[in-house]
Coordinates of C-alpha atoms and ligand atoms in Angstrom, one line a residue:
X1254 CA 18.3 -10.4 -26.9
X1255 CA 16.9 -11.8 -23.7
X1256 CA 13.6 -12.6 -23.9
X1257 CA 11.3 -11.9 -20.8
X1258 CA 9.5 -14.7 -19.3
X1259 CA 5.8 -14.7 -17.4
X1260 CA 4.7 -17.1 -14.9
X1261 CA 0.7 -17.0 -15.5
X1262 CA -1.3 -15.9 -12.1
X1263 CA -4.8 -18.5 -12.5
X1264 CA -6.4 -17.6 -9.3
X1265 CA -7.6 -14.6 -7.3
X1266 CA -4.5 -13.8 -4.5
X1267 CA -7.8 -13.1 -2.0
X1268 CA -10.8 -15.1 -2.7
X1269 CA -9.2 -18.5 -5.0
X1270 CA -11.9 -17.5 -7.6
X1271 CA -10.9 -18.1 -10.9
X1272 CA -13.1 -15.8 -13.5
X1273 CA -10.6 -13.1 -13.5
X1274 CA -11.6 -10.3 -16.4
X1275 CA -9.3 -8.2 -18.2
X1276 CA -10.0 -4.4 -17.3
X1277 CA -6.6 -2.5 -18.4
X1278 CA -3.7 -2.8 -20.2
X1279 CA -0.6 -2.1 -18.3
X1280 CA 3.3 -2.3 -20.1
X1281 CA 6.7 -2.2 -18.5
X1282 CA 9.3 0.4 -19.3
X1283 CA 12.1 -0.6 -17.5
X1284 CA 14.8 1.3 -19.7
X1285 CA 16.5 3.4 -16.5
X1286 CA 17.5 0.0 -15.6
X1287 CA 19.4 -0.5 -18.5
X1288 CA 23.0 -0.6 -17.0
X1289 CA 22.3 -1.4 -13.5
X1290 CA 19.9 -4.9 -14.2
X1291 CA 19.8 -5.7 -17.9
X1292 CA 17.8 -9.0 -16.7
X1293 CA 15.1 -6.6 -15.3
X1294 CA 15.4 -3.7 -18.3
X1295 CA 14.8 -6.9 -20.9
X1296 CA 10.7 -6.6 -19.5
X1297 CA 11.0 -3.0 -21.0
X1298 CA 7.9 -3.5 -23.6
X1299 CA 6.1 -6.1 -22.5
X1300 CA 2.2 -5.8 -21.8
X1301 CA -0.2 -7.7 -19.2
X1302 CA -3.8 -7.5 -18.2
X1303 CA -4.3 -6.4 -14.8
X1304 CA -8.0 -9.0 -14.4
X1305 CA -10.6 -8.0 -11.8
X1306 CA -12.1 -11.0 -10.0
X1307 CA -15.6 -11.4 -11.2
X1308 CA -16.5 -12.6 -6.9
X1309 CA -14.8 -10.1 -4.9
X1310 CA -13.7 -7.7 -7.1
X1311 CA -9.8 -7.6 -6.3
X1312 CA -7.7 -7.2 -8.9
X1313 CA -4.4 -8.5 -10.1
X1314 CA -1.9 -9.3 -12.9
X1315 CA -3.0 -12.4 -15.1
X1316 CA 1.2 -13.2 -14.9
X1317 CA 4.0 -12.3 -12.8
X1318 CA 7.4 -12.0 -14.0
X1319 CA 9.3 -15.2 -13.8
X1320 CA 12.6 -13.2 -13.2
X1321 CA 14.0 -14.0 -9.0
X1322 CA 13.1 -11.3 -7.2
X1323 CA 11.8 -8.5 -9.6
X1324 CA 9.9 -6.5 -7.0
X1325 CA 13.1 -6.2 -4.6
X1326 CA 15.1 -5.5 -7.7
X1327 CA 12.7 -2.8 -9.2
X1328 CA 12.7 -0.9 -5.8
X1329 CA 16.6 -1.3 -5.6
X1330 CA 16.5 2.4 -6.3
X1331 CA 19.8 4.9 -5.2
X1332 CA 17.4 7.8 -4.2
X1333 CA 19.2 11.2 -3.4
X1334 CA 20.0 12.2 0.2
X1335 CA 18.0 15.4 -0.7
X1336 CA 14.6 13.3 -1.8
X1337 CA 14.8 10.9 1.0
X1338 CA 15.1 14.5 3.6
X1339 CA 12.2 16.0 1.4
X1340 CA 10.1 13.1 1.8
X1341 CA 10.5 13.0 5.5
X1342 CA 9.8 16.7 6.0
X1343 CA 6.7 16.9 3.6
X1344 CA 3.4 16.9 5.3
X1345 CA 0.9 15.9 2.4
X1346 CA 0.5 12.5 4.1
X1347 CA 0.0 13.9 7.6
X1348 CA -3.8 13.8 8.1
X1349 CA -4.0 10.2 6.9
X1350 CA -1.4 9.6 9.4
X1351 CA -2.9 11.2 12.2
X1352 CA -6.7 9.8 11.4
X1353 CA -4.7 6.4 11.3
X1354 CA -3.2 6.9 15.0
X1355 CA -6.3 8.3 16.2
X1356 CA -8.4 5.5 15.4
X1357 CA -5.7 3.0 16.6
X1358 CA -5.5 4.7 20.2
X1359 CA -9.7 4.5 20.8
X1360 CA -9.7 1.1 19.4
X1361 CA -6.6 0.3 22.3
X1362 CA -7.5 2.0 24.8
X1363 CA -4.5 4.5 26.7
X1364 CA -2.3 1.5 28.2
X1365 CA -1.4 -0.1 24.9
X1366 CA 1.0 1.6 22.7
X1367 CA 3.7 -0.4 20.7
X1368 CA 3.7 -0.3 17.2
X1369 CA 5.3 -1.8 14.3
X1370 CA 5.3 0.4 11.0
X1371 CA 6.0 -2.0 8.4
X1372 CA 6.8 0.2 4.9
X1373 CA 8.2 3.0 7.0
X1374 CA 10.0 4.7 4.2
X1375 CA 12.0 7.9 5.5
X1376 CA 10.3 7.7 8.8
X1377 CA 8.0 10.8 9.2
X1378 CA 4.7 8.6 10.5
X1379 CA 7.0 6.8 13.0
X1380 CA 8.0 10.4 13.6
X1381 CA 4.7 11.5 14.5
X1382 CA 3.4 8.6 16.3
X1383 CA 6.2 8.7 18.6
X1384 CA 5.0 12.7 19.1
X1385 CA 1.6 11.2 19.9
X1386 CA 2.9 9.1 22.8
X1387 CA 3.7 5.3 20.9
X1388 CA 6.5 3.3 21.2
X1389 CA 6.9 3.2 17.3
X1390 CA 9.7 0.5 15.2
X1391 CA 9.4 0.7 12.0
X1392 CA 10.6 -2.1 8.9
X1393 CA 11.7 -0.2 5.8
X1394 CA 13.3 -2.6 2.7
X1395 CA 15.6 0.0 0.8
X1396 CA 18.7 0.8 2.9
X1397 CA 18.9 4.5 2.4
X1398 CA 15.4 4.8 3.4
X1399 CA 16.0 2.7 6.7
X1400 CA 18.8 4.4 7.7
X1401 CA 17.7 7.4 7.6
X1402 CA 14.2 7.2 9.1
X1403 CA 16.3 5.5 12.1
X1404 CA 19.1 8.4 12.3
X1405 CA 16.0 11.4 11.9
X1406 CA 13.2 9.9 14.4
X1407 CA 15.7 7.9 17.2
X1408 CA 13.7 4.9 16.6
X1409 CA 14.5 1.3 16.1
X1410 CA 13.8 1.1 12.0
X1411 CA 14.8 -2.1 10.9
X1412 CA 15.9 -3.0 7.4
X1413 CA 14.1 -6.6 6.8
X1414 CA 11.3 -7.9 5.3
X1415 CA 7.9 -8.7 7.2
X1416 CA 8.5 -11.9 6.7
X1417 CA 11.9 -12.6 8.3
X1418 CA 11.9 -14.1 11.7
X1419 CA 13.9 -11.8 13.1
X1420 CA 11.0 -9.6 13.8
X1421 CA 9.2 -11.0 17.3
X1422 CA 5.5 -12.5 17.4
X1423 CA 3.2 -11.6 19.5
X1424 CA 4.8 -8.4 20.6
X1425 CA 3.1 -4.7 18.6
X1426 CA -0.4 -3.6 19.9
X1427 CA -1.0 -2.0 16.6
X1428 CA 0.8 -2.9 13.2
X1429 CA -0.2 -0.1 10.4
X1430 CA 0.2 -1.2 6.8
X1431 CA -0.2 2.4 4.7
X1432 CA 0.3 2.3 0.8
X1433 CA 2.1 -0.6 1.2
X1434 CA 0.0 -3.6 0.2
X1435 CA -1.0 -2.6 -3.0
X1436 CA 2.6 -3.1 -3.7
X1437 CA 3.3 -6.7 -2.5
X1438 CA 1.8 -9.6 -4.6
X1439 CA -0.6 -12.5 -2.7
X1440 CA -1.5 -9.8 0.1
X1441 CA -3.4 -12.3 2.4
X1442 CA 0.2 -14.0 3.2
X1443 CA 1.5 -10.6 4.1
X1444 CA -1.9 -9.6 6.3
X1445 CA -1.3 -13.8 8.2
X1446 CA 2.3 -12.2 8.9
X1447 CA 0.5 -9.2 10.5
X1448 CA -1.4 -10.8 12.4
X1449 CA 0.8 -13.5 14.1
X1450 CA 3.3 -10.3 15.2
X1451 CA 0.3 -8.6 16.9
X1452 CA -0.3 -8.9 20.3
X1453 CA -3.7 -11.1 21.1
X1454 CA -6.8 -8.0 21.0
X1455 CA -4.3 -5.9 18.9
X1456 CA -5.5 -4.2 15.5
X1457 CA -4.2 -3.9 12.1
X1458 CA -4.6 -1.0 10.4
X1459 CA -4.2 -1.2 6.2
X1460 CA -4.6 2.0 4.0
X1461 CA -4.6 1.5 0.1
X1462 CA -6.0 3.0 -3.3
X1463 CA -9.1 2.0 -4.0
X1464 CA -8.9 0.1 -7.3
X1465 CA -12.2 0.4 -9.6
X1466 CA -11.9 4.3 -8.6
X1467 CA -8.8 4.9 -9.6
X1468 CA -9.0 2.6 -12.6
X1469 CA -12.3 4.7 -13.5
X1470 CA -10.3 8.3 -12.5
X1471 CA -7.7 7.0 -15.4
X1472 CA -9.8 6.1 -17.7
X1473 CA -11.7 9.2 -17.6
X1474 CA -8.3 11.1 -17.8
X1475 CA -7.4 9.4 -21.0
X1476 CA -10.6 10.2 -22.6
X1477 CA -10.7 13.8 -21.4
X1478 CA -6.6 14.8 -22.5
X1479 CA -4.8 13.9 -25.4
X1480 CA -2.3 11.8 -25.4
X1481 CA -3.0 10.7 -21.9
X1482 CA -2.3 7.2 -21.7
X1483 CA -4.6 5.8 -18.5
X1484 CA -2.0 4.1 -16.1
X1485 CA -2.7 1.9 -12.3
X1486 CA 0.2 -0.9 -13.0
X1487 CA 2.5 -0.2 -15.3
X1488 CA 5.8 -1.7 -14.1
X1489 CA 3.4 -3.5 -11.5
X1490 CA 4.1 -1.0 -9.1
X1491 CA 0.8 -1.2 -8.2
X1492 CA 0.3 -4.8 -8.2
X1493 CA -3.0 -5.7 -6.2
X1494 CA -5.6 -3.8 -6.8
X1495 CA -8.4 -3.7 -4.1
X1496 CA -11.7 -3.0 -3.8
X1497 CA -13.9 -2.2 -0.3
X1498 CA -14.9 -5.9 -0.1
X1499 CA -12.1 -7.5 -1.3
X1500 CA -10.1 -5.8 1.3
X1501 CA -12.4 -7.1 4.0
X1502 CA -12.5 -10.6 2.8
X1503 CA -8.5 -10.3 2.8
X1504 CA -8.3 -9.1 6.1
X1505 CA -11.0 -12.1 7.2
X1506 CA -9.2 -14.2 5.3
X1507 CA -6.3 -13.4 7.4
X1508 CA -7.7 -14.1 10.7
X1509 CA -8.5 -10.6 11.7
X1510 CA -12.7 -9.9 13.4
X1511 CA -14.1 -6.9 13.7
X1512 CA -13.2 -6.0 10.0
X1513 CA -14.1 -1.9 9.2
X1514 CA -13.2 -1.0 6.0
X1515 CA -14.2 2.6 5.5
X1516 CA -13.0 5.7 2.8
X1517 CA -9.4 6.7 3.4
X1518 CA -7.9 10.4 4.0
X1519 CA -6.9 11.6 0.9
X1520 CA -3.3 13.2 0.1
X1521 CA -2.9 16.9 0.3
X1522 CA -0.3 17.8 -1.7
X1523 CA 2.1 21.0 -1.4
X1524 CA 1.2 22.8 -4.2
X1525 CA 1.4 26.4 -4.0
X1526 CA -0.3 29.4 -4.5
X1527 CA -4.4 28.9 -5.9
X1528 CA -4.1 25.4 -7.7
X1529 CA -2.8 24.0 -4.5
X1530 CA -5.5 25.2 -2.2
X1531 CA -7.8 24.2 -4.5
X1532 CA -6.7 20.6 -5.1
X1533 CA -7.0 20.4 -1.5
X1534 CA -10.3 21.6 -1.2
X1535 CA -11.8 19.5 -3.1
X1536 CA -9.9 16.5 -2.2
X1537 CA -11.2 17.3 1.1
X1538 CA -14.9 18.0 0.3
X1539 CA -14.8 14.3 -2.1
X1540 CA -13.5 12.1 0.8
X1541 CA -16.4 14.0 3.1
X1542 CA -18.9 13.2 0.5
X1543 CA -17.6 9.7 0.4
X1544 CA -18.0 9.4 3.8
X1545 CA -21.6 10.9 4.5
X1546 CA -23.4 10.4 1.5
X1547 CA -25.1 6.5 2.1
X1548 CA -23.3 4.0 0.5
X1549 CA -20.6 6.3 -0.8
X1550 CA -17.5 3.5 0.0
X1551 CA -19.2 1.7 -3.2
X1552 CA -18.7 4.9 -5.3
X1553 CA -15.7 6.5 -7.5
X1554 CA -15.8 9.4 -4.8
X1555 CA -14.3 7.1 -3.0
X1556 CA -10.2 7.2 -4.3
X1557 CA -8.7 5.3 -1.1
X1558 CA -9.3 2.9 1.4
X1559 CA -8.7 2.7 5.4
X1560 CA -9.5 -0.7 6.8
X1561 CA -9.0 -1.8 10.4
X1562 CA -9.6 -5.5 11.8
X1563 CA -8.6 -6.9 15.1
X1564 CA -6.5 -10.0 16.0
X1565 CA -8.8 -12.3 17.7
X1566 CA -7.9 -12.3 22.0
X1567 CA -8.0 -15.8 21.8
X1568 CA -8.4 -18.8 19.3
X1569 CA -11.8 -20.2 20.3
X1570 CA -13.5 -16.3 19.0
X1571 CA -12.4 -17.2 16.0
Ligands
ZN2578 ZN1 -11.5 -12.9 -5.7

């Protein structure tokens, strides 16, 4: 029996504070990976707290798994050619897309328009934004993923990490991070990255879950249905956990000014007949009520976040 190791996490990824409070249990069922990566199914059964930081109020694991690249090794997944076309053609993300390129374009101005999707997955927001006039790359990890946003959209999608070198500094006028950093541990690193690939003036833009609400939405869940077990990080998919000033002090932390950190578009979801056009009602008329009612970011109507900061035109308005 292998036995699965922790590495403890002692400080806050955003802030270095260290009075980190448990707030959920999360476990690891890892089982599908039995005969692919016995190494990563051995963490099948294992429990963590996920600890909210008592000064900014991020969120993280209180330990990481010691095993050599568990995240890349978890997302290592053989998805179906007909799941990676379905997740290209599906429009539920679409109006979080398209409020994303919107905002990017005013903040830019009309003569500025390269821009590096980093998370790209099958390719359909490097899709539009080409649509909407940008020179669009995108980075996408999993190789099925990469390869097929490329073939599909004509663009140049890359299969590295944000990290490797091979991807120029200096270059993107807009870099757009969506549901992607809640998935990568010690964010701040990855939003430094970000920033040193933009342009001078450029902007970031960063769209994640908002953490307390959706640790609240599951917890309500679990008391309202039976046998629901309340679940934000189990199998640390969802690994940092961020909340509207956390994220700002992230992307501060990271270099970026003019930090806006505001309630994201929700997710309409396909669903059909009555129960879909209702779900999407009132996922609609919650994110407007986040947004107009006063002080509604710092409420549980508020389910995601859309954040924005620029890269600094030169070093001394820093
Ligand atoms: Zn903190």
């Amino acid at each position: 029996m292998m036995t699965a190791a922790f590495d403890p996490v002692r400080a806050c990824w955003i802030c270095d504070g260290t009075t980190l409070l448990p707030v959920h249990e999360l476990i690891f069922e890892l089982s599908a990976y039995g005969v692919q990566d016995a190494e990563l199914a051995s963490y099948t059964g294992s429990r963590l707290a996920l600890c909210r930081c008592v000064r900014c109020g991020f969120a993280q694991p209180a330990a990481l798994p010691a095993l050599p690249r568990y995240f890349d090794r978890m997302y290592d997944q053989r998805w179906s050619d007909d799941w990676i076309r379905s997740e290209f053609e599906a429009d539920y993300k679409d109006e979080i897309f398209a409020e994303i390129l919107g905002s990017l374009a005013r903040r830019l101005g009309p003569a500025r328009r390269r821009l590096l999707d980093v998370g790209a997955h099958a390719g359909r927001s490097v899709s539009l934004a080409r649509a909407a006039g940008w020179t669009a790359e995108g980075l996408e990890l999993n190789p099925k993923t990469a390869a097929y946003a490329a073939q599909r959209t004509g663009a140049t999608i890359r299969q590295l990490n944000v990290h490797d070198t091979r991807v120029g500094d200096g270059v993107y006028d807009a870099i757009t991070l969506t549901d992607v950093l809640e998935h990568i541990p010690d964010p701040v690193r990855v939003l430094t990255r970000a920033a040193s690939l933009l342009a001078p003036a450029g902007w970031v833009s960063v769209k994640v879950p908002c953490g307390p609400s959706q640790l609240l939405k599951e917890t309500w869940r679990g008391r309202l249905l039976s046998r629901y077990r309340p679940t934000v990080a189990d199998n640390l998919v969802h690994v940092s956990h961020f909340s509207p000033a956390s994220l700002r002090r992230a992307l501060e932390r990271a270099g970026f000014v003019d930090v806006a950190v505001g309630p994201g578009a929700p997710e309409l979801p396909a669903t059909p007949g009555l129960r879909g056009t209702l779900s999407r009602a009132s996922r609609r008329a919650i994110h407007y009520a986040a947004r107009v009612l006063p002080g509604g970011l710092h409420t549980p109507l508020t389910l995601n976040l859309q954040a924005y900061g620029r890269r600094p035109a030169a070093e001394r308005e820093r």
